[in-house]
Amino acid sequence: TEIKINDNGYGGLTIWYQDDNHWVNVLMYPAASLIRVLEDGDTVMGTTYTYSSSQHTWYDFKVVADAITGNLDLYINDEYVLTHTVSTSVRSGLSGVNNGNAGSYFDNFYLTQN
């Protein structure tokens, strides 16, 4: 997807969403200079990675998710940023966009399967 994050907002992708207690979010938060991966609603586990980005700037934001290994490869503007391995065993479900605080704009969201 393409993403532009407002002021003190954050935004990114939700993958493997099954219900309010079973999901994974990969979020960019420019105001705090970080990327955050959150897992599972009732026992939210979060991992934070330092990443410098700017508010009010369009980015290509891509997550390659491997349901077998649990690896999430993050690419921003077609450059590899990190690999995160989820601990949740819930690795199937819906996908979409997610944002909060001051919100975000999204464009050209799509899914592909290998």
mmCIF file with all atom_site columns, N, CA and C in Angstrom, residues 2-43:
data_model
loop_
_atom_site.group_PDB
_atom_site.id
_atom_site.type_symbol
_atom_site.label_atom_id
_atom_site.label_alt_id
_atom_site.label_comp_id
_atom_site.label_asym_id
_atom_site.label_entity_id
_atom_site.label_seq_id
_atom_site.pdbx_PDB_ins_code
_atom_site.Cartn_x
_atom_site.Cartn_y
_atom_site.Cartn_z
_atom_site.occupancy
_atom_site.B_iso_or_equiv
_atom_site.pdbx_formal_charge
_atom_site.auth_seq_id
_atom_site.auth_comp_id
_atom_site.auth_asym_id
_atom_site.auth_atom_id
_atom_site.pdbx_PDB_model_num
ATOM 1   N N  . GLU A 1 2  ? 0.311   2.344   -0.351 1.00 0.00 ? 2  GLU A N  1
ATOM 2   C CA . GLU A 1 2  ? 0.969   3.627   -0.155 1.00 0.00 ? 2  GLU A CA 1
ATOM 3   C C  . GLU A 1 2  ? 0.341   4.251   1.082  1.00 0.00 ? 2  GLU A C  1
ATOM 4   N N  . ILE A 1 3  ? 1.175   4.919   1.884  1.00 0.00 ? 3  ILE A N  1
ATOM 5   C CA . ILE A 1 3  ? 0.694   5.483   3.141  1.00 0.00 ? 3  ILE A CA 1
ATOM 6   C C  . ILE A 1 3  ? 1.301   6.863   3.358  1.00 0.00 ? 3  ILE A C  1
ATOM 7   N N  . LYS A 1 4  ? 0.477   7.778   3.874  1.00 0.00 ? 4  LYS A N  1
ATOM 8   C CA . LYS A 1 4  ? 0.940   9.104   4.310  1.00 0.00 ? 4  LYS A CA 1
ATOM 9   C C  . LYS A 1 4  ? 0.336   9.345   5.681  1.00 0.00 ? 4  LYS A C  1
ATOM 10  N N  . ILE A 1 5  ? 1.194   9.575   6.662  1.00 0.00 ? 5  ILE A N  1
ATOM 11  C CA . ILE A 1 5  ? 0.763   9.663   8.052  1.00 0.00 ? 5  ILE A CA 1
ATOM 12  C C  . ILE A 1 5  ? 0.725   11.121  8.492  1.00 0.00 ? 5  ILE A C  1
ATOM 13  N N  . ASN A 1 6  ? -0.372  11.495  9.132  1.00 0.00 ? 6  ASN A N  1
ATOM 14  C CA . ASN A 1 6  ? -0.593  12.867  9.594  1.00 0.00 ? 6  ASN A CA 1
ATOM 15  C C  . ASN A 1 6  ? 0.031   13.113  10.958 1.00 0.00 ? 6  ASN A C  1
ATOM 16  N N  . ASP A 1 7  ? 0.492   14.331  11.182 1.00 0.00 ? 7  ASP A N  1
ATOM 17  C CA . ASP A 1 7  ? 0.929   14.864  12.469 1.00 0.00 ? 7  ASP A CA 1
ATOM 18  C C  . ASP A 1 7  ? 1.448   13.791  13.426 1.00 0.00 ? 7  ASP A C  1
ATOM 19  N N  . ASN A 1 8  ? 0.751   13.533  14.514 1.00 0.00 ? 8  ASN A N  1
ATOM 20  C CA . ASN A 1 8  ? 1.192   12.563  15.515 1.00 0.00 ? 8  ASN A CA 1
ATOM 21  C C  . ASN A 1 8  ? 0.527   11.198  15.299 1.00 0.00 ? 8  ASN A C  1
ATOM 22  N N  . GLY A 1 9  ? 0.184   10.889  14.059 1.00 0.00 ? 9  GLY A N  1
ATOM 23  C CA . GLY A 1 9  ? -0.507  9.640   13.765 1.00 0.00 ? 9  GLY A CA 1
ATOM 24  C C  . GLY A 1 9  ? 0.433   8.473   13.558 1.00 0.00 ? 9  GLY A C  1
ATOM 25  N N  . TYR A 1 10 ? -0.177  7.302   13.425 1.00 0.00 ? 10 TYR A N  1
ATOM 26  C CA . TYR A 1 10 ? 0.539   6.085   13.041 1.00 0.00 ? 10 TYR A CA 1
ATOM 27  C C  . TYR A 1 10 ? -0.345  5.346   12.057 1.00 0.00 ? 10 TYR A C  1
ATOM 28  N N  . GLY A 1 11 ? 0.257   4.457   11.296 1.00 0.00 ? 11 GLY A N  1
ATOM 29  C CA . GLY A 1 11 ? -0.532  3.683   10.351 1.00 0.00 ? 11 GLY A CA 1
ATOM 30  C C  . GLY A 1 11 ? 0.273   2.554   9.766  1.00 0.00 ? 11 GLY A C  1
ATOM 31  N N  . GLY A 1 12 ? -0.442  1.625   9.172  1.00 0.00 ? 12 GLY A N  1
ATOM 32  C CA . GLY A 1 12 ? 0.216   0.481   8.552  1.00 0.00 ? 12 GLY A CA 1
ATOM 33  C C  . GLY A 1 12 ? -0.781  -0.579  8.154  1.00 0.00 ? 12 GLY A C  1
ATOM 34  N N  . LEU A 1 13 ? -0.345  -1.826  8.257  1.00 0.00 ? 13 LEU A N  1
ATOM 35  C CA . LEU A 1 13 ? -1.133  -2.958  7.776  1.00 0.00 ? 13 LEU A CA 1
ATOM 36  C C  . LEU A 1 13 ? -1.522  -3.892  8.905  1.00 0.00 ? 13 LEU A C  1
ATOM 37  N N  . THR A 1 14 ? -2.731  -4.402  8.811  1.00 0.00 ? 14 THR A N  1
ATOM 38  C CA . THR A 1 14 ? -3.184  -5.502  9.664  1.00 0.00 ? 14 THR A CA 1
ATOM 39  C C  . THR A 1 14 ? -3.167  -6.758  8.808  1.00 0.00 ? 14 THR A C  1
ATOM 40  N N  . ILE A 1 15 ? -2.548  -7.798  9.327  1.00 0.00 ? 15 ILE A N  1
ATOM 41  C CA . ILE A 1 15 ? -2.522  -9.077  8.611  1.00 0.00 ? 15 ILE A CA 1
ATOM 42  C C  . ILE A 1 15 ? -2.989  -10.179 9.552  1.00 0.00 ? 15 ILE A C  1
ATOM 43  N N  . TRP A 1 16 ? -3.477  -11.242 8.957  1.00 0.00 ? 16 TRP A N  1
ATOM 44  C CA . TRP A 1 16 ? -3.940  -12.421 9.699  1.00 0.00 ? 16 TRP A CA 1
ATOM 45  C C  . TRP A 1 16 ? -4.996  -12.060 10.747 1.00 0.00 ? 16 TRP A C  1
ATOM 46  N N  . TYR A 1 17 ? -5.880  -11.132 10.428 1.00 0.00 ? 17 TYR A N  1
ATOM 47  C CA . TYR A 1 17 ? -6.953  -10.742 11.354 1.00 0.00 ? 17 TYR A CA 1
ATOM 48  C C  . TYR A 1 17 ? -8.027  -11.830 11.355 1.00 0.00 ? 17 TYR A C  1
ATOM 49  N N  . GLN A 1 18 ? -8.342  -12.362 12.553 1.00 0.00 ? 18 GLN A N  1
ATOM 50  C CA . GLN A 1 18 ? -9.435  -13.316 12.689 1.00 0.00 ? 18 GLN A CA 1
ATOM 51  C C  . GLN A 1 18 ? -10.569 -12.750 13.522 1.00 0.00 ? 18 GLN A C  1
ATOM 52  N N  . ASP A 1 19 ? -10.234 -12.072 14.611 1.00 0.00 ? 19 ASP A N  1
ATOM 53  C CA . ASP A 1 19 ? -11.231 -11.430 15.465 1.00 0.00 ? 19 ASP A CA 1
ATOM 54  C C  . ASP A 1 19 ? -10.504 -10.407 16.340 1.00 0.00 ? 19 ASP A C  1
ATOM 55  N N  . ASP A 1 20 ? -11.212 -9.798  17.275 1.00 0.00 ? 20 ASP A N  1
ATOM 56  C CA . ASP A 1 20 ? -10.617 -8.745  18.098 1.00 0.00 ? 20 ASP A CA 1
ATOM 57  C C  . ASP A 1 20 ? -9.436  -9.220  18.946 1.00 0.00 ? 20 ASP A C  1
ATOM 58  N N  . ASN A 1 21 ? -9.283  -10.525 19.114 1.00 0.00 ? 21 ASN A N  1
ATOM 59  C CA . ASN A 1 21 ? -8.206  -11.059 19.949 1.00 0.00 ? 21 ASN A CA 1
ATOM 60  C C  . ASN A 1 21 ? -7.131  -11.797 19.172 1.00 0.00 ? 21 ASN A C  1
ATOM 61  N N  . HIS A 1 22 ? -7.242  -11.842 17.857 1.00 0.00 ? 22 HIS A N  1
ATOM 62  C CA . HIS A 1 22 ? -6.278  -12.599 17.048 1.00 0.00 ? 22 HIS A CA 1
ATOM 63  C C  . HIS A 1 22 ? -5.974  -11.834 15.766 1.00 0.00 ? 22 HIS A C  1
ATOM 64  N N  . TRP A 1 23 ? -4.802  -11.166 15.755 1.00 0.00 ? 23 TRP A N  1
ATOM 65  C CA . TRP A 1 23 ? -4.409  -10.329 14.630 1.00 0.00 ? 23 TRP A CA 1
ATOM 66  C C  . TRP A 1 23 ? -2.941  -9.948  14.769 1.00 0.00 ? 23 TRP A C  1
ATOM 67  N N  . VAL A 1 24 ? -2.388  -9.386  13.700 1.00 0.00 ? 24 VAL A N  1
ATOM 68  C CA . VAL A 1 24 ? -1.032  -8.835  13.707 1.00 0.00 ? 24 VAL A CA 1
ATOM 69  C C  . VAL A 1 24 ? -1.071  -7.490  12.986 1.00 0.00 ? 24 VAL A C  1
ATOM 70  N N  . ASN A 1 25 ? -0.475  -6.460  13.588 1.00 0.00 ? 25 ASN A N  1
ATOM 71  C CA . ASN A 1 25 ? -0.353  -5.138  12.973 1.00 0.00 ? 25 ASN A CA 1
ATOM 72  C C  . ASN A 1 25 ? 1.113   -4.802  12.765 1.00 0.00 ? 25 ASN A C  1
ATOM 73  N N  . VAL A 1 26 ? 1.418   -4.218  11.621 1.00 0.00 ? 26 VAL A N  1
ATOM 74  C CA . VAL A 1 26 ? 2.748   -3.673  11.353 1.00 0.00 ? 26 VAL A CA 1
ATOM 75  C C  . VAL A 1 26 ? 2.531   -2.189  11.079 1.00 0.00 ? 26 VAL A C  1
ATOM 76  N N  . LEU A 1 27 ? 3.048   -1.334  11.974 1.00 0.00 ? 27 LEU A N  1
ATOM 77  C CA . LEU A 1 27 ? 2.710   0.083   11.961 1.00 0.00 ? 27 LEU A CA 1
ATOM 78  C C  . LEU A 1 27 ? 3.951   0.968   11.911 1.00 0.00 ? 27 LEU A C  1
ATOM 79  N N  . MET A 1 28 ? 3.854   2.069   11.182 1.00 0.00 ? 28 MET A N  1
ATOM 80  C CA . MET A 1 28 ? 4.897   3.087   11.146 1.00 0.00 ? 28 MET A CA 1
ATOM 81  C C  . MET A 1 28 ? 4.401   4.287   11.950 1.00 0.00 ? 28 MET A C  1
ATOM 82  N N  . TYR A 1 29 ? 5.279   4.830   12.792 1.00 0.00 ? 29 TYR A N  1
ATOM 83  C CA . TYR A 1 29 ? 4.937   5.956   13.653 1.00 0.00 ? 29 TYR A CA 1
ATOM 84  C C  . TYR A 1 29 ? 6.039   7.009   13.534 1.00 0.00 ? 29 TYR A C  1
ATOM 85  N N  . PRO A 1 30 ? 5.932   7.902   12.532 1.00 0.00 ? 30 PRO A N  1
ATOM 86  C CA . PRO A 1 30 ? 6.999   8.873   12.278 1.00 0.00 ? 30 PRO A CA 1
ATOM 87  C C  . PRO A 1 30 ? 7.317   9.792   13.462 1.00 0.00 ? 30 PRO A C  1
ATOM 88  N N  . ALA A 1 31 ? 6.314   10.234  14.217 1.00 0.00 ? 31 ALA A N  1
ATOM 89  C CA . ALA A 1 31 ? 6.553   11.170  15.314 1.00 0.00 ? 31 ALA A CA 1
ATOM 90  C C  . ALA A 1 31 ? 7.451   10.563  16.387 1.00 0.00 ? 31 ALA A C  1
ATOM 91  N N  . ALA A 1 32 ? 7.444   9.245   16.508 1.00 0.00 ? 32 ALA A N  1
ATOM 92  C CA . ALA A 1 32 ? 8.273   8.563   17.499 1.00 0.00 ? 32 ALA A CA 1
ATOM 93  C C  . ALA A 1 32 ? 9.474   7.860   16.868 1.00 0.00 ? 32 ALA A C  1
ATOM 94  N N  . SER A 1 33 ? 9.654   8.013   15.553 1.00 0.00 ? 33 SER A N  1
ATOM 95  C CA . SER A 1 33 ? 10.762  7.377   14.819 1.00 0.00 ? 33 SER A CA 1
ATOM 96  C C  . SER A 1 33 ? 10.808  5.866   15.059 1.00 0.00 ? 33 SER A C  1
ATOM 97  N N  . LEU A 1 34 ? 9.666   5.213   14.809 1.00 0.00 ? 34 LEU A N  1
ATOM 98  C CA . LEU A 1 34 ? 9.650   3.774   15.039 1.00 0.00 ? 34 LEU A CA 1
ATOM 99  C C  . LEU A 1 34 ? 8.717   3.028   14.092 1.00 0.00 ? 34 LEU A C  1
ATOM 100 N N  . ILE A 1 35 ? 8.963   1.735   14.043 1.00 0.00 ? 35 ILE A N  1
ATOM 101 C CA . ILE A 1 35 ? 8.080   0.728   13.454 1.00 0.00 ? 35 ILE A CA 1
ATOM 102 C C  . ILE A 1 35 ? 7.663   -0.159  14.615 1.00 0.00 ? 35 ILE A C  1
ATOM 103 N N  . ARG A 1 36 ? 6.394   -0.509  14.662 1.00 0.00 ? 36 ARG A N  1
ATOM 104 C CA . ARG A 1 36 ? 5.908   -1.357  15.756 1.00 0.00 ? 36 ARG A CA 1
ATOM 105 C C  . ARG A 1 36 ? 5.151   -2.539  15.179 1.00 0.00 ? 36 ARG A C  1
ATOM 106 N N  . VAL A 1 37 ? 5.446   -3.736  15.684 1.00 0.00 ? 37 VAL A N  1
ATOM 107 C CA . VAL A 1 37 ? 4.703   -4.940  15.330 1.00 0.00 ? 37 VAL A CA 1
ATOM 108 C C  . VAL A 1 37 ? 3.941   -5.364  16.575 1.00 0.00 ? 37 VAL A C  1
ATOM 109 N N  . LEU A 1 38 ? 2.605   -5.437  16.443 1.00 0.00 ? 38 LEU A N  1
ATOM 110 C CA . LEU A 1 38 ? 1.739   -5.816  17.560 1.00 0.00 ? 38 LEU A CA 1
ATOM 111 C C  . LEU A 1 38 ? 1.044   -7.129  17.233 1.00 0.00 ? 38 LEU A C  1
ATOM 112 N N  . GLU A 1 39 ? 0.899   -7.983  18.238 1.00 0.00 ? 39 GLU A N  1
ATOM 113 C CA . GLU A 1 39 ? 0.257   -9.281  18.054 1.00 0.00 ? 39 GLU A CA 1
ATOM 114 C C  . GLU A 1 39 ? -0.834  -9.507  19.091 1.00 0.00 ? 39 GLU A C  1
ATOM 115 N N  . ASP A 1 40 ? -1.943  -10.033 18.671 1.00 0.00 ? 40 ASP A N  1
ATOM 116 C CA . ASP A 1 40 ? -3.029  -10.551 19.509 1.00 0.00 ? 40 ASP A CA 1
ATOM 117 C C  . ASP A 1 40 ? -3.602  -9.555  20.510 1.00 0.00 ? 40 ASP A C  1
ATOM 118 N N  . GLY A 1 41 ? -4.903  -9.366  20.411 1.00 0.00 ? 41 GLY A N  1
ATOM 119 C CA . GLY A 1 41 ? -5.609  -8.349  21.162 1.00 0.00 ? 41 GLY A CA 1
ATOM 120 C C  . GLY A 1 41 ? -5.633  -8.476  22.668 1.00 0.00 ? 41 GLY A C  1
ATOM 121 N N  . ASP A 1 42 ? -5.863  -9.686  23.227 1.00 0.00 ? 42 ASP A N  1
ATOM 122 C CA . ASP A 1 42 ? -5.993  -9.763  24.672 1.00 0.00 ? 42 ASP A CA 1
ATOM 123 C C  . ASP A 1 42 ? -4.662  -9.901  25.380 1.00 0.00 ? 42 ASP A C  1
ATOM 124 N N  . THR A 1 43 ? -3.623  -10.270 24.705 1.00 0.00 ? 43 THR A N  1
ATOM 125 C CA . THR A 1 43 ? -2.283  -10.345 25.297 1.00 0.00 ? 43 THR A CA 1
ATOM 126 C C  . THR A 1 43 ? -1.323  -9.605  24.391 1.00 0.00 ? 43 THR A C  1
#
